[in-house]
Coordinates of C-alpha atoms in Angstrom, one line a residue:
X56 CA 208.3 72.9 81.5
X57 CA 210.7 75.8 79.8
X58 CA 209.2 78.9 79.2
X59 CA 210.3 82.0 78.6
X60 CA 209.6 85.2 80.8
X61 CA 210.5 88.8 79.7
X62 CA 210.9 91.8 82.3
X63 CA 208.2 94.2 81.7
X64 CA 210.2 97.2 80.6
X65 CA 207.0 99.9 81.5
X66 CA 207.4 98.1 85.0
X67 CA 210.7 96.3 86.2
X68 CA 211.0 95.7 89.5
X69 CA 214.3 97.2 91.2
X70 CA 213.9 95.6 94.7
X71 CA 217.0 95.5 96.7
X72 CA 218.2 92.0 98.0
X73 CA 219.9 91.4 101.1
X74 CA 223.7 90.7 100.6
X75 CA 223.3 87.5 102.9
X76 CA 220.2 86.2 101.7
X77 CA 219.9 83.0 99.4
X78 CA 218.3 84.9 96.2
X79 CA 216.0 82.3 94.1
X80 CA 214.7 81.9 90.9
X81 CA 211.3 80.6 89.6
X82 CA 213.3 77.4 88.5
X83 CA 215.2 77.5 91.8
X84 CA 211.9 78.0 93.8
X85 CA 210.5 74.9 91.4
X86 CA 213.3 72.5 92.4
X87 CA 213.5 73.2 96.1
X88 CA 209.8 72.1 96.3
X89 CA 210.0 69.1 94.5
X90 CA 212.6 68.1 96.6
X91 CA 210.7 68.9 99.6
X92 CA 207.1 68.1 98.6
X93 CA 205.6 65.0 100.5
X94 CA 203.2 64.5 98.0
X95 CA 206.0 63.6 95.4
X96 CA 208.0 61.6 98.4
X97 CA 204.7 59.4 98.5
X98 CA 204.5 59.1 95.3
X99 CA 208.2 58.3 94.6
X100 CA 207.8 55.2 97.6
X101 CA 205.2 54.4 95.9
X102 CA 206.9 53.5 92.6
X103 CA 209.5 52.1 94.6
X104 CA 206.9 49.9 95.8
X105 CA 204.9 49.6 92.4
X106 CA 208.5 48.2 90.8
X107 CA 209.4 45.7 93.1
X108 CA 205.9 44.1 93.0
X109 CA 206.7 43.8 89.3
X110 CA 210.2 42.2 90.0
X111 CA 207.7 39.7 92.7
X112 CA 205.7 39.1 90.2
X113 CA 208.0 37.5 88.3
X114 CA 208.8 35.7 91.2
X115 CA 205.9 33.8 91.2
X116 CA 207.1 31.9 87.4
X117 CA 210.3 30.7 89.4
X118 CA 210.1 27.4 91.6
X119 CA 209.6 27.7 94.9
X120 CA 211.9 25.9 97.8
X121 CA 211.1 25.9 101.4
X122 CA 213.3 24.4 104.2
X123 CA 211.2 23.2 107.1
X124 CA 212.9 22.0 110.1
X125 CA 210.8 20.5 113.5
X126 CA 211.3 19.3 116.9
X127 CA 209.0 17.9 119.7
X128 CA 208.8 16.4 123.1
X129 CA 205.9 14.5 123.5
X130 CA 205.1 14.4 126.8
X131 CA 204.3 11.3 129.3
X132 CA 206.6 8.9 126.8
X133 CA 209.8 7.5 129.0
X134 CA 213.0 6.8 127.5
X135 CA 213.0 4.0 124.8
X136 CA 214.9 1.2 126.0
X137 CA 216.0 -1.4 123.3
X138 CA 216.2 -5.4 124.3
X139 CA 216.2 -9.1 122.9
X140 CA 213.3 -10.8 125.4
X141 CA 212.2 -13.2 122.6
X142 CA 214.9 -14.1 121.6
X143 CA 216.7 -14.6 124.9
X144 CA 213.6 -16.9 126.0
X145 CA 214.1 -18.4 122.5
X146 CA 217.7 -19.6 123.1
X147 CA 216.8 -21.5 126.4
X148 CA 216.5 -25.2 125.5
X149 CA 214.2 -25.4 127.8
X150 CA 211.3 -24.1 125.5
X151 CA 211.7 -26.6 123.1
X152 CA 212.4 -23.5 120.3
X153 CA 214.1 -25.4 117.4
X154 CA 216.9 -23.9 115.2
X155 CA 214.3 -21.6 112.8
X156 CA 212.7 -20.1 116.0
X157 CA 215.9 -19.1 118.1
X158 CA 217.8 -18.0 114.3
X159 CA 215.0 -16.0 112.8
X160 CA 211.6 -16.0 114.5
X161 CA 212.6 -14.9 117.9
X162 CA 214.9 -11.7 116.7
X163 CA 212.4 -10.6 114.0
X164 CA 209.7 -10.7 116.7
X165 CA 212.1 -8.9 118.8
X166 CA 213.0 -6.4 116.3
X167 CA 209.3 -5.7 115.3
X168 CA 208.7 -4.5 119.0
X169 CA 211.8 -2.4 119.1
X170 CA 210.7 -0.9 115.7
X171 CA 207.3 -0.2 117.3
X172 CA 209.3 1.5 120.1
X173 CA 211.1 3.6 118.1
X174 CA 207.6 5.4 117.1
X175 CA 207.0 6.6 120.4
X176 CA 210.3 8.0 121.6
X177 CA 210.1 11.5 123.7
X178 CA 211.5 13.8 121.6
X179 CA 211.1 13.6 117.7
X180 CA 212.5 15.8 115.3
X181 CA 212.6 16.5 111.3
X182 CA 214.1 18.2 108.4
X183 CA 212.7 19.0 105.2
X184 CA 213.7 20.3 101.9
X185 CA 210.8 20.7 99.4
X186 CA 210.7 22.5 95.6
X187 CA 207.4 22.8 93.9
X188 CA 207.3 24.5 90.3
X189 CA 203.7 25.7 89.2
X190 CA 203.3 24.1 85.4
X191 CA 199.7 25.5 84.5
X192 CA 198.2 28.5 86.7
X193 CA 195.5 29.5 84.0
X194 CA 197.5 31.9 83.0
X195 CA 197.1 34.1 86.6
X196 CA 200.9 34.4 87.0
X197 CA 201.6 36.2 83.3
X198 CA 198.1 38.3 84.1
X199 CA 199.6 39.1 87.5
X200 CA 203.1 40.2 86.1
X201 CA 201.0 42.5 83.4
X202 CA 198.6 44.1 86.8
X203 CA 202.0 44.6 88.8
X204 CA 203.2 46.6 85.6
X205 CA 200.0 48.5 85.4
X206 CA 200.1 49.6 89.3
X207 CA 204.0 50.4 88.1
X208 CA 202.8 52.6 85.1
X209 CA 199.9 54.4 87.3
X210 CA 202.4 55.1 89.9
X211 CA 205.0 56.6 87.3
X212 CA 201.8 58.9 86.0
X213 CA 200.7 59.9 89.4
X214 CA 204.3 61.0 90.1
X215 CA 204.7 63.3 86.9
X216 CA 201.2 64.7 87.9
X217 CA 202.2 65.7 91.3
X218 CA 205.6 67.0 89.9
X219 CA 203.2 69.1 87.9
X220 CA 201.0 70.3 90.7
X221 CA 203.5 71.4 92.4
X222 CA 205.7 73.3 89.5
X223 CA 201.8 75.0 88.8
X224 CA 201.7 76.0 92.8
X225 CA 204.8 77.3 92.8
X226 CA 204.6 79.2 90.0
X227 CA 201.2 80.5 90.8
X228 CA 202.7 82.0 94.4
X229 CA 205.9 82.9 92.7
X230 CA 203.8 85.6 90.3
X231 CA 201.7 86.1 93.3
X232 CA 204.9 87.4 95.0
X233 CA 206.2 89.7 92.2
X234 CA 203.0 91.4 92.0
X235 CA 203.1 92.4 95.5
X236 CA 206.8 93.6 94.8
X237 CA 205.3 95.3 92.0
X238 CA 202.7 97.0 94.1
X239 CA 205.1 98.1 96.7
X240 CA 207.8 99.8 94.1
X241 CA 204.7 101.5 92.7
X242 CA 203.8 102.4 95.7
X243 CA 207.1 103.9 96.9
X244 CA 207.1 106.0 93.7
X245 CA 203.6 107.7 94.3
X246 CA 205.3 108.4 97.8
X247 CA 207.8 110.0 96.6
X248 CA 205.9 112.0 94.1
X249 CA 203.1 113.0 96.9
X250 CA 205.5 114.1 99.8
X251 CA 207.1 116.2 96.9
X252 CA 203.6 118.1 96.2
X253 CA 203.5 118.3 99.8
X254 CA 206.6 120.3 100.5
X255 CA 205.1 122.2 97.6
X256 CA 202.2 122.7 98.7
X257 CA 204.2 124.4 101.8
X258 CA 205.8 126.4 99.8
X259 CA 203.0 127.8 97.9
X260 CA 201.5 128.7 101.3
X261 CA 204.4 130.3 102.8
X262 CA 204.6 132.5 99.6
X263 CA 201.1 133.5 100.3
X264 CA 200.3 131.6 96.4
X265 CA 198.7 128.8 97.7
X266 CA 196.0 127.5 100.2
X267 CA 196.6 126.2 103.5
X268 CA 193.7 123.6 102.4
X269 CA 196.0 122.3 99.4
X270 CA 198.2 121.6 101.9
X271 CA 195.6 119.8 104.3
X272 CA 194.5 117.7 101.2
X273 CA 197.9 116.6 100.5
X274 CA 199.2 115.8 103.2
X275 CA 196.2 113.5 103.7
X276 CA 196.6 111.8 100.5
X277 CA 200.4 111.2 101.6
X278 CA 199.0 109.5 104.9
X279 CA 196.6 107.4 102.7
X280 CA 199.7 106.1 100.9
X281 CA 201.8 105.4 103.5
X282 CA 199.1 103.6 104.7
X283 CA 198.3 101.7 101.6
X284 CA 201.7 100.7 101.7
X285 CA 202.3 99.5 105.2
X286 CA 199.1 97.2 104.6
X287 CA 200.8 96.2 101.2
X288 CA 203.7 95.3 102.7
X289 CA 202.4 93.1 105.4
X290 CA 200.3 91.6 102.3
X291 CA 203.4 90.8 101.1
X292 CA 205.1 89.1 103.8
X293 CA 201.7 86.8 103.6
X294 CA 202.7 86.2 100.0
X295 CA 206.3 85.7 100.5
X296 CA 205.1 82.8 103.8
X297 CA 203.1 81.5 101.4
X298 CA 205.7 80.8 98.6
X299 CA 207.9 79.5 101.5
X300 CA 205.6 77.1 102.5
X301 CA 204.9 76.1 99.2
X302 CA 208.5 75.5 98.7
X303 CA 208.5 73.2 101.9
X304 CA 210.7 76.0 103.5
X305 CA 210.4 77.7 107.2
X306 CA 209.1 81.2 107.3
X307 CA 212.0 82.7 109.0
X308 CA 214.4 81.4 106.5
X309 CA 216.9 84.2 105.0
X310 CA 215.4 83.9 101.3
X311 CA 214.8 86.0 98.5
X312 CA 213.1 85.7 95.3
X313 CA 214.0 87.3 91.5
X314 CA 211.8 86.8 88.7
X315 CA 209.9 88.5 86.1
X316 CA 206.2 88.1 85.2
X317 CA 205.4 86.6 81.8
X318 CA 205.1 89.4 79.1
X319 CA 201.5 89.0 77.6
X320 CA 203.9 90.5 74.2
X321 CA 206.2 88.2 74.3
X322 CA 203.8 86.1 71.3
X323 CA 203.7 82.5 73.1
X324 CA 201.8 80.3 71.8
X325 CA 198.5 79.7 72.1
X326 CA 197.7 76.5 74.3
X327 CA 196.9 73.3 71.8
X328 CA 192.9 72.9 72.9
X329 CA 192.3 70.2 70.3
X330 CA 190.4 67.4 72.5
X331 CA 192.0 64.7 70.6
X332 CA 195.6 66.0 71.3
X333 CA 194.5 66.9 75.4
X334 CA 192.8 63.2 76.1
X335 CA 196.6 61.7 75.2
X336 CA 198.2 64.8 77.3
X337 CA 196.1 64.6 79.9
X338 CA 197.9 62.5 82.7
X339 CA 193.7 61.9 84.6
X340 CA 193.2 60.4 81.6
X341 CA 196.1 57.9 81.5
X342 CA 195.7 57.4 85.0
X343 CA 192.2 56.1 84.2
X344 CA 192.7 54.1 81.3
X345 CA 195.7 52.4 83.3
X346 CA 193.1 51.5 85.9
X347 CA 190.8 50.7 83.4
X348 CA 193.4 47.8 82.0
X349 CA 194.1 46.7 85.6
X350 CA 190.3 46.0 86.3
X351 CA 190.1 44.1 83.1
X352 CA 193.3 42.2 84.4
X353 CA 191.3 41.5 87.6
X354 CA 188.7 40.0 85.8
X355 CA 190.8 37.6 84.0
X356 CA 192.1 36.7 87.4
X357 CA 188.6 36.1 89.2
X358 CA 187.5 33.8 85.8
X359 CA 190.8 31.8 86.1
X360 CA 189.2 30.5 89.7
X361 CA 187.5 27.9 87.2
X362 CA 190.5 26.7 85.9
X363 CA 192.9 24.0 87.4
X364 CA 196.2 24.8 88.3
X365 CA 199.3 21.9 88.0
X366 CA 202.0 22.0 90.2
X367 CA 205.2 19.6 90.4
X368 CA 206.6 18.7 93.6
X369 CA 209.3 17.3 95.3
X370 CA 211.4 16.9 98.6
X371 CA 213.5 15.2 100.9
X372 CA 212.9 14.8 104.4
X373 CA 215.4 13.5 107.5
X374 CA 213.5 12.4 110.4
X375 CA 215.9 11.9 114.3
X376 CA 213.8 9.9 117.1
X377 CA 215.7 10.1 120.1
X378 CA 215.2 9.8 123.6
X379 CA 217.6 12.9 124.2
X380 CA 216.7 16.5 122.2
X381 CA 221.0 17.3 121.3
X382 CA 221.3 13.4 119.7
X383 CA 221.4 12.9 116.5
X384 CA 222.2 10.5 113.7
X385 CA 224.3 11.0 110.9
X386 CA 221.8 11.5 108.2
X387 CA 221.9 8.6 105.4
X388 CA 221.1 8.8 101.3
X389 CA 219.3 5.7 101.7
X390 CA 217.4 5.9 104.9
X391 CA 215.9 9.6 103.6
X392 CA 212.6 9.8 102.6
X393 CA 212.9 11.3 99.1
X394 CA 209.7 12.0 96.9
X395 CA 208.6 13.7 93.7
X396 CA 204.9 14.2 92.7
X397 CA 202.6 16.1 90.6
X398 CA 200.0 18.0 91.6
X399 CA 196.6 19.1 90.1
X400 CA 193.5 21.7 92.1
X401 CA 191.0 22.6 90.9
X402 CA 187.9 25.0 92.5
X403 CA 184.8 22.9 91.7
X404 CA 182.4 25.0 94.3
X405 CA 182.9 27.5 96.7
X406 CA 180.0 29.1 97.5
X407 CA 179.4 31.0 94.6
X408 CA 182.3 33.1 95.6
X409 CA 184.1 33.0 92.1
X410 CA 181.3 33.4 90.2
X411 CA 180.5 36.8 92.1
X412 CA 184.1 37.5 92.2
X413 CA 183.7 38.0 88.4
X414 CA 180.6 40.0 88.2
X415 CA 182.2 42.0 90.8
X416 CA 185.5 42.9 89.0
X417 CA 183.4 43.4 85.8
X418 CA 181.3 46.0 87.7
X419 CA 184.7 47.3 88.8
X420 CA 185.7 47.4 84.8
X421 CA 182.5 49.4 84.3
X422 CA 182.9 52.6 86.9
X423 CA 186.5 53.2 85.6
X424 CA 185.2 53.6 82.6
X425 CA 182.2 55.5 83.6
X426 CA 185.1 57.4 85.3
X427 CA 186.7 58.1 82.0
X428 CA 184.1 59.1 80.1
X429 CA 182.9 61.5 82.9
X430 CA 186.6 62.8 82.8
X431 CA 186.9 63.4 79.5
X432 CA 183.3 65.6 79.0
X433 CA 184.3 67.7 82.2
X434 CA 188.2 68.4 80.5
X435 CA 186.1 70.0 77.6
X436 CA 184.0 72.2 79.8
X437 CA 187.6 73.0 81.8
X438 CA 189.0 74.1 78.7
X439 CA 186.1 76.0 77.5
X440 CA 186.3 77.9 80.7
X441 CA 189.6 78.2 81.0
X442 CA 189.9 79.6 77.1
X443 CA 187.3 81.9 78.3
X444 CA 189.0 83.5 81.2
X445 CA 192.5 83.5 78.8
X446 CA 190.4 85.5 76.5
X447 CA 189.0 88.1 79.0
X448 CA 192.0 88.7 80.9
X449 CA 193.6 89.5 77.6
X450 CA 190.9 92.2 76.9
X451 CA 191.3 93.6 80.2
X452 CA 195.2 93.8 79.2
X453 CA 194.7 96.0 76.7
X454 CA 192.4 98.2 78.6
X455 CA 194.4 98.7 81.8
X456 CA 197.4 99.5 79.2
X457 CA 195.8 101.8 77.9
X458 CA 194.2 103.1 81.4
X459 CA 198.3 103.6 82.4
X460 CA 198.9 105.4 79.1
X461 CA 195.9 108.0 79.7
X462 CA 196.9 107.9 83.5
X463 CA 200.2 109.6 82.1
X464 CA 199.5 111.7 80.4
X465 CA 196.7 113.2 82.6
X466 CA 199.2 113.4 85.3
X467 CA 202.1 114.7 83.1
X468 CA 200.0 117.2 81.6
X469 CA 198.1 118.4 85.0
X470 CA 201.7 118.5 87.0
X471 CA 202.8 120.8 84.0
X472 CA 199.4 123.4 84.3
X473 CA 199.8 123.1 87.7
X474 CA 203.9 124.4 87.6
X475 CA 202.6 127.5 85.9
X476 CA 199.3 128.4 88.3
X477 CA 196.8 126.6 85.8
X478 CA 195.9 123.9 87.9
X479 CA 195.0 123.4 91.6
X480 CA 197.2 121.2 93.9
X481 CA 194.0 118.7 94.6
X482 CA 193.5 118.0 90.7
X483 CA 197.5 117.3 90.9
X484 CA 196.7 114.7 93.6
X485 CA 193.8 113.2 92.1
X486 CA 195.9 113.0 88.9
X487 CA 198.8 111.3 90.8
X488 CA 196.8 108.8 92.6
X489 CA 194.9 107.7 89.5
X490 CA 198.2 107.2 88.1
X491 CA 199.0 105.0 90.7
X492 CA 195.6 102.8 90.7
X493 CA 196.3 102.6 87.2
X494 CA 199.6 100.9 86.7
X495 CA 198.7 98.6 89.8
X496 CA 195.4 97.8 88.1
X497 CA 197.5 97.1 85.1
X498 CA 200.2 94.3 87.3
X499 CA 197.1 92.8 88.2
X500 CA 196.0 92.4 85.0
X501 CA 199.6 90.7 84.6
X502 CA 199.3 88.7 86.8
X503 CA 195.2 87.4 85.9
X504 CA 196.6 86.6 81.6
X505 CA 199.9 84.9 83.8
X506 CA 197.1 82.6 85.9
X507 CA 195.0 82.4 83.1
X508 CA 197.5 81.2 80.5
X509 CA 199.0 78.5 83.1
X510 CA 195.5 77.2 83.7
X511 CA 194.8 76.9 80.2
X512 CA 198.2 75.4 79.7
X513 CA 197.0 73.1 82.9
X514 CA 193.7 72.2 81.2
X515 CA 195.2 71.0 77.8
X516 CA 198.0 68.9 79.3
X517 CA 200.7 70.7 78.2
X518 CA 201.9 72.4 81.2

């Protein structure tokens, strides 16, 4: 947010400023506690996070390939030992085996038995390479994709609305901190003119033309002020923490601060409080309607339970039976099990679980909306208030002006009686202290239409 801020010519502060101290302005002061908020880290990770469930989401449209690989020793099994009995006891004449039995029966027999060996050997071992491609999800991948880029577009909002909170913090201890500086300059000027009615007041009784009592009285007031400001300035150390910490900086750090306090003359414009134009401003609201799309996605997703889901398939697989774990055959096309199928689930019961998994998401639907609408009847009281407080720290503008202007010329007329022996040194005081309350009353008044016009710009979105 760019806004312009005027120095208050009736008041401008003249604070001096270390030589060696890092001097910062309100933008300054903004930046440095964006960059060191956690609240906006967070929310940064998590639109880092938000985006790359978008980019998995995606993911899930692409096909899928998995490499397996396994090995196992069954134990108890000896090592497999290969042999021709049958057809050894086949060949001897003896038997009477004829041609077909020693040629073909006897080694086939013999071969079946080795085969049948082979299943058993001690350690086993397989590899695997499958790809399955989902043809018909029900439309749950594309509805996915479209909640992954609503959990995107809710973290993107929550981000700009803590970038907000924290430019309105700032800000707010920023102005907090000028007014003190304000106070203290004041102060230092009331000082100034009080220890010179004091050394007056001396005079006067010296001379024998004044009361030692005048004296009394003003020396006491001077001790009030120095008091006034001692407290003031520790008050503003408080202030000055506070911004620090605001800022994400240490306390101790070598800092300073110039700024000026938004003129209440300077004609801004008045905050848009048009509901229409706040519910699209408003980032609550977009938050809520984002969530509000979400749970209507979720629903989608629960109903699609009911639905079947087709999936193609395929693979190849290399199986390696040996009776020694580091042996292994050279892997052949033609003795790979290769295989492609097509696959189709479908939820027929599951306990009710997916039928309540829909009412639930559909009650879910209903309290963001609730939500919503609660949200958007409490931004119109908000503004109402807000408009409100805008509108009576303006009216107490104009009084405490004028308060400062009367303050004036009470003082200025009462110093001048009192220079020619028409006025008594305590009226003089009196006049110079309600001087003083009055141009602090009136930075406070600053500083409540500078709060006031923030949370009104706050309120309607536009800050």
């Amino acid at each position: 947010m760019s806004r312009k801020f005027i120095v208050l010519s009736a008041l401008a502060l003249g604070l001096m400023v270390p030589a060696s101290a890092k001097t910062y302005t309100r933008e300054e002061a903004v930046q440095t506690a964006m960059e060191n908020s956690a609240d906006i880290k967070s929310a940064e990770e998590d639109l880092v996070k938000a985006s790359s469930a978008v980019d998995g989401g995606y993911g899930a449209a692409y096909p899928q390939v998995d490499l397996n690989a396994d090995i196992k020793w069954l134990l108890g099994r000896d090592d497999v030992t290969f042999g021709t009995p049958i057809a050894d006891a086949a060949n001897d004449t003896s038997m009477g085996a004829n041609k077909f039995d020693k040629k073909v029966a006897a080694p086939t027999l013999d071969g079946l038995s080795n085969a049948m060996k082979a299943q058993v050997y001690p350690w086993q071992s397989s590899v695997s390479l499958t790809v399955s491609q989902v043809l018909y999800a029900a439309g749950q991948i594309g509805t996915g994709i479209n909640i992954a880029k609503g959990y995107k577009l809710l973290a993107e909002t929550q981000l700009a609305d803590k970038k907000s909170s924290v430019r309105y913090d700032v800000e707010k201890a920023f102005n907090n901190l000028l007014f003190m500086d304000s106070s203290i300059t004041i102060l230092e000027e009331n000082i100034k003119l009080t220890e010179a009615n004091v050394e007056l007041a001396k005079q006067s009784v010296i001379s024998g033309t004044g009361k030692e009592l005048d004296q009394i009285r003003a020396e006491l007031a001077l001790e009030g002020l120095k008091s006034k400001y001692e407290k003031t300035k520790k008050d503003r150390i408080l202030a000055r923490n506070n911004l620090l910490s605001t800022m994400g900086l240490d306390w101790d750090s070598d800092v300073e601060f110039s700024g000026e306090l938004r003129s209440p003359d300077s004609n801004l414009p008045y905050p848009d409080t048009a509901m229409t134009n706040v519910l699209q401003r408003r980032k609550e609201i977009a938050l809520l309607k984002t969530k509000e799309d979400i749970e209507a996605n979720k629903i989608d997703i629960a109903e699609a339970e009911y639905k079947p889901t087709v999936a193609l398939y395929g693979g190849i697989v290399y199986s390696n039976n040996q009776n020694e774990f580091y042996k292994w055959d050279a892997p052949k096309w033609s003795k790979l099990n290769k295989f492609v199928g097509l696959k189709l689930t479908m939820n027929l019961f599951k306990g009710f679980q997916s039928q309540e998994g829909v009412v639930q998401a559909k009650s879910t639907l209903r309290s963001a909306q609730i939500a919503r609408e609660n949200a958007e009847r409490g931004f119109r009281i908000q503004i109402e208030s807000c408009a409100n407080t805008l509108e009576d720290a303006q009216t107490q503008l104009g009084i405490q002006k004028r308060q400062v202007d009367l303050a004036t010329r009470n003082y200025d007329m009462t110093e001048a009686a009192y220079k020619i022996g028409r006025e008594t040194q305590i009226n003089l005081l009196d006049a110079n202290v309600k001087l003083r309350e009055a141009k602090v009353d009136y930075m406070q008044a600053v500083l409540n239409w500078n709060d006031a016009y923030n949370a009104l710009l706050q309120a309607t979105g536009e800050y």
